[in-house]
Amino acid sequence: MKKILGVMTIAGIVLLMISATAFATTTKVGNGDDGSDLEGAQKVETGILAETRLKAVEKLNALHVQNIENLGVLIPEVEKSDLYLVKGNLKPRLKSDKGMEGTPDASSVYARTFAEPHAVTRFFPSALMLGQEQLIALHIHEGLHRALPAQVREDEEVVSKITLAITGPDSSYDRVLKVVQQNIRPPEPVAFTPGGGAAGANIIATYQGPRAPDLENPSSVTYSYRSYFQPKETAAYPVLAMHLLESQLYPFGVGGHATGIGIQFSFLQLPDHALMGPLALSARTRLTTIRGFDVGAFATYAMNTLSDDELKNSPLGRDVTTVGLSLKRDGKNYYAENLLGFSLAGSANQKLGGINYEHDYGTITAATVRAGAKFYGFEFGGFGEMLLSDYYRVRGGAFAFDSGRYRIFSAGPELVFNYEALRLAVSGRFVVDATSGVNLDYLGDILGQGMGQGFVNSSLSLRF
Amino acid sequence: MIRLFLVFLVFAPLLACAPLPGMGDTPGTETVKALDGVKLISTDISRGDDPRSFGQRNYTISSSSRLLVRYEALSTAAPRILEAQPMYIRVTPASDSEKAKALTSLKICPVLTNWMMAATWQFAHPFKGGGWHPGGDVEFDDCISVDTTVTANPSLGTAASAPLTIGDDCKDSAVVCFNIQPWFKNYLIQRGINYGLVLVTLDNSSISIYGNGSGSRGPRIHWADGP
């Protein structure tokens, strides 16, 4: 994290230097507007122009455009931009002057701005002939020229479409979102050059992140079947397989943010019978996108208190609370994800033949790397995961066991087939290396890390 | 000062006659506890939590099944126990004929590896280092036979002859008793370990005894507490 902040700081300084250099010259870059009409212009702080700006900001706030990807800075651009009234009208000579910024007869220009953040807005006397609604649209239009990503902010057609979506009589959040998504394609990520330079600074300044595919259909209902590999030594509680029904719904969040609540029901297959397993509640959210990486957070709470009595009276009968962070890059032909999870310590009580045994589980730190390739509807990949835990202790009667700190490294393949809303996945988890004699049973997290020496998982999801 | 010296002279002989805890002939107070750690290990049982292996009314001990026994809190009680006094484990065979076999074939032997109630024939516990020799890590050289000096032998028409200080219950014609005082001294006191003992048969006989699922006839331990 410190490294990212460091890189961003350097890039920011470079960006400031570039901006400062640009403002220091009289020749304007961008849409060919040289700003010569600013000479003798009067700053506007009251009157119809100031009043309509306030109304424009109110409208933008009402539509919550700040939550729409690529419109995040539109409101401050409209609200904070310095307004100037130029003394005389100007003949249109720029391409943009023939759109919303110019009079219908193309005899003069209503307003202009520099297509870059924080630039001023210049109104021409002809704008004072416009109605209130038209002036509101003009404020928003000029603000969009400054707020949109660099690759589209000078595209008059795109800016006009978004302006209409915002100011039209049928405007709504969904309509604006749709128009923005239709007209602003995510740029291909460009390799960032540490140490600055115009390219690196430009990425940080303008890159808004890809439109994550999982934001289109984030919710899912999944059935999974896991078959466990028993440990080399005897199992403390032999579970052969697990049926898992999971519902992950994302009713919260807008735009680039999505927050979902999930519920998992599990049924365990033991050698001679089946029983109710843990019930898990989870929350997942995509926090933001930084340089093409989706940053998400998750938390799960697996409750064994609601499982079958037999499971409660076993080493696995503990509640598990896990929080974590994910960094994911989802490209057209590949995916890669880093996950960092942290499970709190916990305990379970087991009564065997009149003796009470207390199983104490230490905190678990999990570092996971997932990566794979996409080929048409298929995804081929794998993962590796390092688990570190402080201890696993068992005490009861005259018996005591303490594993001390231990590690488990597991890995496995992933194969996914996507067909429209269906997702069929097969994956495996195998203990590759571990502290001598240790297996996944030591974690006591049947829903999370599993049991024994690992498992094979198959699942079918419906996404919507 | 002289008066104090005279008082000491008067009471000194009385103090000399009083026994110190753990020494002398005073038996102390008998404590009898039901064994709480009673676990059957058998070649037929592979799961440690198999309900057939604990809490049962009867257990059969044979060449393929053994009964692990332990009083789990014995280490806590040890400082009060008079180690010079006998310590008995009392077991009740299921019938007279079973008792007859027990008198000759049933042994109780020290266990050398700590175990838990999830123990099986192959494993002392299901965790790291839990494996043991099939049937348990047993010190056969220190096995203890039925103490016939305190246990009545109906088949011979004899009654317990020793003047018991503790373990009067061993006179009951239905029970057999093992004096585990050597184990208590050598293992628990001197080595500080309470891995318990195991009931075994060293021949091909099969002996049925009452388990801790039985109300009054389950395995018991007797010892003498100091004053």
XYZ file of C-alpha atoms in Angstrom:
691
model
C 0.000 0.000 0.000
C 2.854 2.373 0.847
C 4.374 1.708 -2.546
C 1.116 2.514 -4.325
C 0.760 5.720 -2.353
C 4.342 6.603 -3.172
C 3.834 6.032 -6.875
C 0.615 8.047 -6.808
C 2.344 10.900 -5.014
C 5.127 11.025 -7.583
C 2.632 10.860 -10.424
C 0.589 13.640 -8.818
C 3.610 15.890 -8.606
C 4.409 15.222 -12.240
C 0.796 15.964 -13.138
C 0.930 19.264 -11.280
C 4.112 20.199 -13.065
C 2.547 19.443 -16.433
C -0.564 21.417 -15.534
C 1.453 24.334 -14.276
C 3.469 24.371 -17.476
C 0.284 24.359 -19.529
C -1.287 27.279 -17.651
C 1.899 29.278 -17.895
C 1.591 29.585 -21.641
C -0.873 31.701 -23.587
C -1.522 29.088 -26.258
C -4.308 26.730 -25.250
C -4.121 23.037 -25.881
C -7.106 20.740 -26.368
C -9.988 21.917 -28.504
C -8.135 24.729 -30.160
C -9.683 27.314 -27.864
C -6.933 29.846 -27.187
C -8.904 31.705 -24.496
C -8.288 35.085 -26.085
C -11.908 36.094 -25.311
C -11.012 36.120 -21.629
C -9.357 39.435 -22.089
C -11.641 41.971 -20.447
C -14.045 39.317 -19.200
C -15.937 39.978 -15.988
C -16.140 37.385 -13.245
C -19.732 36.368 -12.476
C -20.798 35.709 -8.908
C -24.447 36.744 -8.951
C -27.294 36.925 -11.388
C -28.975 34.439 -13.650
C -25.759 32.640 -14.518
C -24.895 32.035 -10.858
C -28.468 31.091 -9.999
C -28.787 28.586 -12.820
C -25.485 27.051 -11.822
C -26.891 26.367 -8.368
C -29.912 24.742 -9.969
C -27.645 22.660 -12.199
C -25.791 21.411 -9.144
C -29.095 20.600 -7.447
C -30.172 18.591 -10.467
C -26.909 16.678 -10.562
C -27.151 15.936 -6.871
C -30.724 14.737 -7.286
C -29.576 12.275 -9.943
C -26.630 11.077 -7.817
C -24.317 11.350 -10.791
C -21.330 11.250 -8.483
C -21.923 7.508 -8.177
C -21.734 6.944 -11.917
C -18.413 5.850 -13.203
C -16.684 8.643 -15.200
C -18.983 11.312 -13.748
C -17.436 11.307 -10.301
C -16.058 14.860 -10.563
C -18.867 16.425 -12.590
C -20.580 18.105 -9.644
C -17.437 19.827 -8.321
C -16.536 20.869 -11.853
C -19.903 22.580 -12.267
C -20.036 23.930 -8.731
C -16.489 25.232 -8.375
C -15.649 26.495 -11.844
C -15.074 30.236 -12.053
C -17.667 31.909 -14.279
C -16.777 34.783 -16.578
C -18.973 36.924 -18.790
C -17.187 38.004 -21.922
C -17.864 41.479 -23.275
C -18.773 40.622 -26.830
C -20.202 37.734 -28.757
C -17.943 35.414 -30.633
C -18.337 33.935 -34.062
C -18.230 30.168 -33.983
C -15.028 28.762 -35.400
C -14.517 25.577 -33.396
C -16.214 22.289 -34.058
C -17.823 22.408 -30.643
C -19.305 25.814 -31.315
C -21.788 24.230 -33.709
C -23.322 22.016 -31.039
C -25.046 22.956 -27.844
C -22.570 25.728 -27.192
C -23.609 27.794 -30.178
C -26.722 29.544 -31.356
C -29.006 27.621 -33.740
C -28.167 29.951 -36.608
C -24.479 29.490 -35.872
C -24.032 33.229 -35.588
C -22.475 33.263 -32.148
C -21.301 31.138 -29.265
C -23.066 30.791 -25.896
C -20.206 29.494 -23.777
C -16.777 27.962 -23.805
C -14.428 26.161 -21.471
C -11.063 24.532 -21.639
C -11.387 20.761 -21.827
C -9.445 20.060 -18.695
C -10.199 19.880 -14.989
C -10.743 23.067 -13.017
C -10.841 25.336 -16.063
C -13.035 28.445 -16.066
C -16.341 28.757 -17.918
C -16.823 31.749 -20.189
C -20.292 32.884 -21.114
C -20.976 35.185 -24.023
C -23.713 37.833 -24.007
C -25.844 35.673 -26.314
C -26.219 33.186 -23.457
C -28.176 35.743 -21.478
C -30.984 35.330 -23.989
C -31.396 31.662 -23.046
C -34.063 30.348 -20.738
C -33.362 28.961 -17.283
C -33.480 25.285 -18.348
C -31.183 25.992 -21.262
C -28.662 27.698 -19.015
C -28.765 24.748 -16.613
C -28.002 22.443 -19.518
C -25.199 24.775 -20.621
C -23.556 24.688 -17.178
C -23.704 20.900 -17.165
C -22.468 20.659 -20.734
C -19.427 22.788 -20.002
C -18.797 20.868 -16.808
C -18.814 17.594 -18.740
C -16.081 18.930 -21.015
C -13.893 19.151 -17.944
C -15.065 16.135 -15.992
C -15.158 13.323 -18.530
C -12.149 11.125 -19.282
C -9.615 12.738 -21.571
C -10.360 10.488 -24.512
C -13.989 11.640 -24.760
C -14.203 15.036 -23.111
C -13.698 16.863 -26.405
C -16.120 14.657 -28.294
C -19.050 17.030 -28.739
C -21.421 14.239 -29.691
C -20.720 12.229 -26.547
C -20.878 15.294 -24.310
C -24.179 16.360 -25.860
C -25.737 12.909 -25.427
C -24.815 12.808 -21.775
C -26.050 16.382 -21.288
C -29.391 15.446 -22.767
C -29.597 12.342 -20.622
C -29.097 14.526 -17.549
C -31.292 17.453 -18.470
C -33.985 15.797 -20.576
C -37.528 15.473 -19.280
C -37.112 11.714 -18.838
C -33.826 11.966 -17.012
C -33.101 9.410 -14.329
C -30.113 7.811 -12.735
C -30.517 4.662 -14.791
C -30.835 6.589 -18.029
C -27.710 8.615 -17.345
C -25.832 5.491 -16.341
C -26.871 3.733 -19.504
C -25.883 6.597 -21.787
C -22.525 6.964 -20.060
C -21.817 3.260 -20.322
C -22.835 3.214 -23.971
C -20.660 6.132 -24.944
C -17.571 5.799 -22.826
C -15.580 2.670 -23.502
C -12.936 1.715 -21.008
C -9.491 2.439 -22.362
C -7.011 -0.378 -22.651
C -4.784 -0.337 -19.607
C -1.365 1.107 -20.280
C 1.659 -0.026 -18.412
C 2.503 2.455 -15.735
C 6.011 3.758 -15.731
C 7.240 4.179 -12.193
C 9.116 7.364 -11.694
C 6.702 9.638 -13.468
C 6.694 10.897 -17.007
C 3.715 12.173 -18.906
C 2.383 8.698 -19.648
C 2.340 7.593 -16.056
C 0.767 10.807 -14.844
C -1.893 10.648 -17.504
C -3.016 7.203 -16.402
C -3.576 8.235 -12.845
C -5.258 11.456 -13.816
C -7.703 10.068 -16.313
C -8.062 6.345 -15.974
C -11.411 5.590 -14.440
C -11.170 1.824 -14.514
C -12.889 -0.739 -16.638
C -16.534 -1.407 -16.412
C -16.236 -4.544 -14.331
C -18.254 -7.398 -15.853
C -19.330 -8.574 -12.428
C -21.111 -5.294 -11.886
C -23.514 -6.147 -14.660
C -24.602 -9.422 -13.102
C -23.222 -9.401 -9.590
C -25.904 -11.482 -7.914
C -25.910 -15.235 -8.044
C -27.470 -18.378 -6.691
C -25.076 -21.309 -6.521
C -25.222 -24.982 -5.680
C -21.890 -26.632 -4.876
C -20.816 -30.140 -4.043
C -17.515 -30.755 -2.316
C -15.894 -34.116 -1.849
C -13.167 -34.144 0.802
C -9.923 -36.059 0.932
C -9.420 -37.584 4.342
C -6.203 -36.834 6.226
C -3.366 -39.300 6.188
C -3.863 -39.837 9.890
C -7.242 -40.468 11.427
C -9.795 -37.710 11.114
C -11.051 -35.992 14.237
C -14.429 -35.681 12.579
C -14.636 -37.415 9.215
C -16.768 -35.485 6.749
C -16.922 -37.131 3.355
C -18.751 -34.455 1.384
C -20.694 -31.241 1.642
C -23.671 -29.852 -0.244
C -23.650 -26.073 -0.296
C -26.458 -23.744 -1.326
C -25.424 -20.123 -1.625
C -27.268 -16.964 -2.476
C -25.281 -13.788 -3.020
C -27.427 -10.755 -3.735
C -26.230 -7.232 -4.462
C -29.100 -4.862 -3.763
C -26.915 -2.060 -2.487
C -24.566 0.355 -4.139
C -24.638 2.285 -7.359
C -22.360 2.762 -10.277
C -18.932 1.373 -9.630
C -19.848 0.297 -6.149
C -21.795 -2.823 -5.332
C -22.444 -4.318 -1.941
C -24.020 -7.707 -1.495
C -25.233 -9.916 1.271
C -24.831 -13.648 1.019
C -26.260 -16.639 2.809
C -24.813 -20.142 2.710
C -26.526 -23.308 3.845
C -24.484 -26.448 4.139
C -25.295 -30.109 4.551
C -22.567 -32.516 5.558
C -22.273 -36.113 4.476
C -20.675 -38.287 7.147
C -19.777 -41.946 6.689
C -23.167 -43.163 7.823
C -25.525 -40.197 7.788
C -26.031 -36.562 6.768
C -26.569 -33.535 8.951
C -26.977 -29.774 8.857
C -23.683 -27.938 8.638
C -22.762 -24.347 9.415
C -24.830 -21.416 8.219
C -22.781 -18.531 6.928
C -23.606 -14.887 6.414
C -21.346 -12.814 4.242
C -21.007 -9.312 2.899
C -18.980 -8.360 -0.128
C -18.394 -5.018 -1.693
C -16.408 -3.573 -4.535
C -14.821 -0.521 -3.033
C -13.186 1.092 -6.014
C -11.105 0.571 -9.112
C -7.510 1.695 -9.148
C -5.526 1.459 -12.362
C -7.686 -1.343 -13.628
C -7.724 -3.313 -10.398
C -11.030 -3.841 -8.684
C -10.540 -3.435 -4.968
C -13.063 -5.319 -2.898
C -13.636 -6.222 0.700
C -15.453 -9.144 2.208
C -16.508 -10.466 5.572
C -18.031 -13.814 6.441
C -19.453 -15.201 9.626
C -19.938 -18.960 9.699
C -22.260 -19.937 12.502
C -22.044 -23.439 13.850
C -24.485 -22.523 16.563
C -27.254 -23.205 14.057
C -25.877 -26.471 12.769
C -26.807 -29.945 13.855
C -26.125 -30.882 17.479
C -23.628 -33.491 16.442
C -21.546 -30.960 14.552
C -21.749 -28.502 17.410
C -20.311 -31.212 19.659
C -17.276 -31.711 17.458
C -13.933 -30.032 16.801
C -15.581 -28.208 13.899
C -18.309 -26.678 15.999
C -16.810 -23.237 16.162
C -17.992 -19.949 14.711
C -15.570 -18.477 12.202
C -15.321 -14.769 11.454
C -13.242 -13.796 8.458
C -12.522 -10.414 6.923
C -10.464 -9.760 3.859
C -9.422 -7.661 0.934
C -9.294 -8.598 -2.721
C -7.461 -7.028 -5.640
C -8.722 -8.281 -8.960
C -7.917 -7.551 -12.554
C -10.409 -8.928 -15.012
C -9.205 -8.566 -18.564
C -10.650 -9.775 -21.801
C -8.405 -12.828 -21.992
C -7.194 -13.258 -18.454
C -7.960 -12.743 -14.818
C -5.751 -12.352 -11.790
C -6.646 -11.858 -8.197
C -4.865 -11.470 -4.902
C -6.781 -12.130 -1.721
C -5.748 -11.435 1.820
C -7.939 -12.915 4.535
C -7.835 -12.869 8.288
C -9.870 -15.200 10.482
C -10.342 -14.525 14.155
C -9.424 -17.012 16.835
C -12.178 -19.238 18.123
C -12.972 -22.331 20.084
C -15.233 -25.341 20.068
C -16.254 -27.718 22.814
C -16.520 -31.431 22.336
C -17.802 -33.906 24.890
C -16.584 -37.448 24.426
C -17.603 -40.064 26.949
C -17.995 -37.637 29.802
C -14.778 -35.713 29.151
C -15.063 -32.151 27.858
C -12.435 -31.200 25.327
C -11.861 -27.593 24.379
C -10.464 -26.993 20.906
C -8.803 -23.591 20.618
C -8.028 -22.236 17.175
C -5.560 -19.431 16.651
C -5.940 -16.586 14.204
C -5.520 -17.547 10.569
C -3.887 -15.414 7.927
C -4.559 -16.476 4.360
C -2.746 -15.127 1.305
C -4.169 -16.330 -1.978
C -3.176 -15.819 -5.596
C -5.587 -16.729 -8.403
C -4.896 -16.402 -12.058
C -6.132 -17.839 -15.285
C -6.863 -17.391 -18.953
C -10.170 -16.823 -20.702
C -10.972 -18.505 -23.950
C -14.429 -17.899 -25.338
C -16.740 -19.004 -22.518
C -14.045 -20.983 -20.710
C -11.731 -19.966 -17.943
C -8.678 -22.073 -17.153
C -6.741 -21.202 -14.080
C -5.553 -22.116 -10.681
C -4.721 -20.791 -7.300
C -2.156 -21.061 -4.558
C -2.811 -20.245 -0.952
C -0.590 -19.934 2.079
C -2.287 -20.304 5.444
C -0.572 -19.364 8.665
C -2.054 -19.943 12.072
C -0.804 -19.280 15.554
C -1.873 -22.533 17.153
C -4.352 -25.320 17.493
C -4.796 -26.512 21.058
C -6.861 -29.265 22.567
C -7.372 -29.630 26.300
C -9.571 -31.952 28.272
C -9.121 -34.140 31.326
C -5.487 -35.206 31.522
C -4.988 -34.696 27.792
C -3.396 -31.653 26.197
C -2.171 -30.962 22.680
C -0.576 -27.843 21.250
C 0.461 -27.689 17.610
C 2.352 -24.431 17.922
C 2.484 -22.103 14.912
C 1.932 -23.943 11.666
C 1.585 -23.398 7.930
C -0.421 -25.030 5.203
C 0.197 -24.386 1.538
C -2.535 -25.564 -0.772
C -3.125 -25.186 -4.479
C -5.498 -26.377 -7.103
C -6.894 -25.938 -10.593
C -10.013 -24.065 -11.635
C -12.061 -24.706 -14.743
C -15.087 -22.560 -15.501
C -17.576 -22.571 -18.336
C -19.844 -19.563 -18.786
C -22.932 -19.726 -20.909
C -25.157 -16.683 -20.746
C -26.333 -16.493 -17.125
C -25.065 -19.946 -16.183
C -21.659 -20.629 -14.755
C -20.367 -24.164 -14.322
C -17.181 -24.522 -12.326
C -14.943 -27.360 -11.218
C -12.042 -26.734 -8.909
C -9.802 -28.530 -6.490
C -7.807 -27.790 -3.383
C -4.901 -29.965 -2.381
C -2.512 -29.610 0.514
C 0.853 -29.325 -1.195
C 3.018 -28.600 1.799
C 2.377 -28.202 5.492
C 3.992 -28.354 8.876
C 4.554 -32.015 9.685
C 1.363 -33.805 10.614
C -0.870 -30.795 10.020
C -3.928 -30.840 7.781
C -6.886 -28.561 7.107
C -8.779 -30.003 10.089
C -6.523 -27.881 12.292
C -8.232 -24.739 10.988
C -11.723 -25.790 12.016
C -13.157 -23.855 9.077
C -15.162 -26.314 7.059
C -16.949 -23.697 4.958
C -13.843 -21.690 4.242
C -10.653 -23.685 3.907
C -12.237 -27.109 4.069
C -11.028 -30.239 5.787
C -8.562 -33.069 5.612
C -6.145 -32.987 2.726
C -8.398 -30.886 0.515
C -11.404 -31.322 -1.715
C -12.812 -31.323 -5.209
C -15.576 -28.792 -5.758
C -18.137 -28.558 -8.520
C -20.702 -25.799 -8.704
C -23.470 -24.448 -10.876
C -24.392 -20.768 -10.642
C -27.178 -18.671 -12.022
C -26.141 -15.036 -12.284
C -28.455 -12.126 -12.590
C 12.124 -19.482 79.369
C 12.564 -22.341 81.820
C 8.786 -22.864 81.898
C 8.715 -23.032 78.109
C 11.458 -25.654 78.150
C 9.551 -27.772 80.681
C 6.403 -27.623 78.556
C 8.430 -28.814 75.563
C 9.815 -31.753 77.587
C 6.317 -32.810 78.587
C 4.878 -32.736 75.038
C 7.940 -33.917 73.093
C 7.154 -37.673 73.472
C 3.616 -37.067 72.222
C 4.889 -35.177 69.149
C 7.304 -37.992 68.386
C 4.452 -40.503 68.240
C 2.405 -38.525 65.676
C 2.877 -39.812 62.082
C 3.795 -37.439 59.273
C 1.574 -37.370 56.177
C 2.442 -40.170 53.746
C 4.485 -42.053 56.290
C 3.651 -44.493 59.016
C 0.701 -46.813 59.345
C -2.232 -44.445 59.575
C -4.431 -45.247 56.554
C -5.975 -41.815 56.271
C -9.337 -41.316 54.627
C -10.403 -43.536 51.774
C -11.517 -41.818 48.595
C -13.428 -43.726 45.955
C -14.033 -42.248 42.510
C -15.640 -43.567 39.382
C -13.132 -43.641 36.543
C -14.176 -40.964 34.066
C -11.744 -41.827 31.326
C -12.970 -45.212 30.108
C -12.402 -45.881 26.425
C -12.622 -49.095 24.438
C -10.173 -49.491 21.590
C -10.826 -52.314 19.208
C -9.809 -53.483 15.802
C -13.495 -53.224 14.863
C -13.760 -49.520 15.680
C -12.020 -47.037 13.409
C -13.736 -43.786 14.402
C -12.604 -42.114 17.574
C -16.059 -40.805 18.351
C -17.781 -44.139 17.779
C -20.410 -44.352 20.534
C -19.655 -48.048 21.061
C -16.302 -47.061 22.479
C -17.413 -45.088 25.541
C -20.272 -44.709 27.975
C -21.277 -48.352 27.525
C -22.776 -50.628 30.151
C -20.550 -53.534 29.196
C -17.211 -53.932 27.483
C -15.536 -57.055 26.199
C -11.790 -57.261 26.591
C -9.964 -59.656 24.329
C -6.905 -59.964 22.165
C -8.516 -57.502 19.705
C -10.069 -55.055 22.144
C -8.673 -53.296 25.173
C -10.066 -50.863 27.698
C -8.167 -47.656 28.432
C -8.882 -46.383 31.944
C -7.857 -43.213 33.726
C -9.032 -40.969 36.494
C -8.434 -37.676 34.705
C -8.002 -35.511 37.799
C -5.622 -37.862 39.614
C -2.677 -35.514 39.160
C -4.619 -32.805 40.961
C -5.433 -35.137 43.836
C -1.940 -36.620 44.014
C -0.453 -34.243 46.635
C -3.010 -35.453 49.205
C -2.644 -39.159 48.446
C -0.673 -41.397 50.791
C 1.611 -43.086 48.311
C 2.709 -45.755 50.778
C -0.880 -47.013 50.926
C -2.293 -49.289 48.258
C -4.270 -47.773 45.417
C -6.863 -49.968 43.803
C -8.733 -50.075 40.551
C -11.894 -52.064 41.043
C -13.553 -53.740 38.085
C -16.746 -55.759 38.060
C -16.862 -58.716 35.672
C -20.227 -59.376 34.082
C -20.699 -62.741 35.807
C -19.031 -65.275 38.059
C -17.645 -67.121 35.094
C -16.250 -63.883 33.713
C -14.689 -63.207 37.086
C -13.064 -66.602 37.066
C -11.416 -65.762 33.767
C -10.485 -62.293 35.007
C -8.645 -63.690 38.002
C -6.185 -65.444 35.741
C -6.189 -63.548 32.463
C -7.064 -59.938 33.104
C -4.136 -57.553 33.527
C -3.831 -53.837 33.903
C -0.794 -52.222 32.290
C 0.651 -48.714 32.146
C 0.076 -46.697 28.968
C 3.108 -44.853 27.655
C 1.464 -42.299 25.349
C -1.065 -39.688 26.285
C -4.446 -40.409 24.807
C -7.887 -38.877 24.640
C -11.390 -40.198 24.378
C -11.071 -40.151 20.590
C -8.393 -42.857 20.764
C -8.629 -45.869 18.498
C -6.702 -49.107 18.075
C -4.328 -47.257 15.736
C -4.215 -43.747 17.193
C -3.909 -42.268 20.665
C -5.481 -39.068 19.306
C -6.232 -37.676 15.844
C -3.566 -34.990 15.927
C 0.073 -34.656 15.067
C 2.084 -37.468 16.675
C -1.079 -39.322 17.605
C -0.136 -42.642 16.090
C 0.788 -45.518 18.377
C 1.447 -49.218 18.167
C -1.727 -51.118 17.250
C -3.555 -51.629 20.505
C -1.752 -48.792 22.248
C 1.718 -48.069 23.544
C 1.648 -50.397 26.537
C 4.421 -51.211 29.023
C 3.782 -54.934 29.301
C 6.727 -55.396 31.663
C 4.856 -53.394 34.285
C 1.508 -55.141 33.930
C -0.330 -55.791 37.170
C -2.445 -58.860 37.853
C -5.528 -59.082 40.031
C -4.564 -58.625 43.674
C -5.744 -61.956 45.047
C -4.868 -60.928 48.574
C -7.758 -58.551 48.611
C -10.004 -60.066 45.991
C -12.289 -62.893 47.017
C -12.035 -66.000 44.854
C -15.367 -67.821 44.973
C -14.154 -70.653 42.787
C -11.611 -71.585 45.455
C -13.987 -70.827 48.283
C -11.626 -68.245 49.665
C -12.257 -64.779 50.911
C -9.979 -61.816 50.919
C -7.503 -62.371 53.689
C -5.501 -59.191 53.959
C -6.505 -56.747 56.658
C -7.523 -53.914 54.391
C -6.932 -50.367 55.317
C -8.695 -49.167 52.204
C -10.595 -50.977 49.482
C -13.042 -52.852 51.614
C -15.236 -52.941 48.539
C -12.749 -55.355 47.025
C -14.075 -58.007 49.403
C -17.228 -58.062 47.336
C -17.342 -61.439 45.657
C -18.380 -59.903 42.332
C -15.361 -57.665 41.807
C -11.679 -57.879 41.067
C -9.137 -55.334 42.256
C -5.723 -54.320 40.972
C -3.271 -52.656 43.266
C -1.832 -49.923 41.042
C 0.234 -48.337 43.768
C 3.492 -49.151 41.871
C 2.130 -47.387 38.812
C 1.073 -44.392 40.891
C 4.516 -44.122 42.420
C 6.593 -44.814 39.318
C 4.594 -42.982 36.704
C 2.469 -40.300 38.261
C 4.628 -39.291 41.234
C 8.088 -39.899 39.872
C 7.531 -39.085 36.177
C 4.631 -36.721 36.588
C 2.517 -38.295 33.851
C -1.027 -39.546 34.038
C -1.442 -41.491 30.828
C -3.628 -44.012 32.616
C -3.696 -47.769 32.282
C -5.186 -50.312 29.964
C -7.037 -53.507 30.769
C -5.787 -56.315 28.574
C -5.858 -60.080 28.312
C -2.556 -61.663 27.488
C -4.078 -64.868 26.201
C -6.937 -65.568 23.838
C -9.611 -65.268 26.477
C -12.487 -62.839 26.197
C -13.734 -61.180 29.366
C -16.854 -59.067 29.764
C -16.888 -56.394 32.435
C -19.246 -53.632 33.434
C -18.503 -50.225 31.968
C -19.076 -46.708 33.209
C -22.523 -46.793 31.640
C -23.472 -48.991 34.543
C -24.681 -47.135 37.597
C -22.820 -48.748 40.497
C -20.690 -51.447 38.895
C -18.498 -49.366 36.648
C -14.737 -49.167 37.208
C -13.670 -47.377 40.385
C -10.438 -46.130 41.848
C -9.651 -46.225 45.595
C -6.927 -44.364 47.373
C -6.035 -43.111 50.821
C -5.914 -39.404 51.445
C -3.682 -38.056 54.143
C -5.135 -36.218 57.088
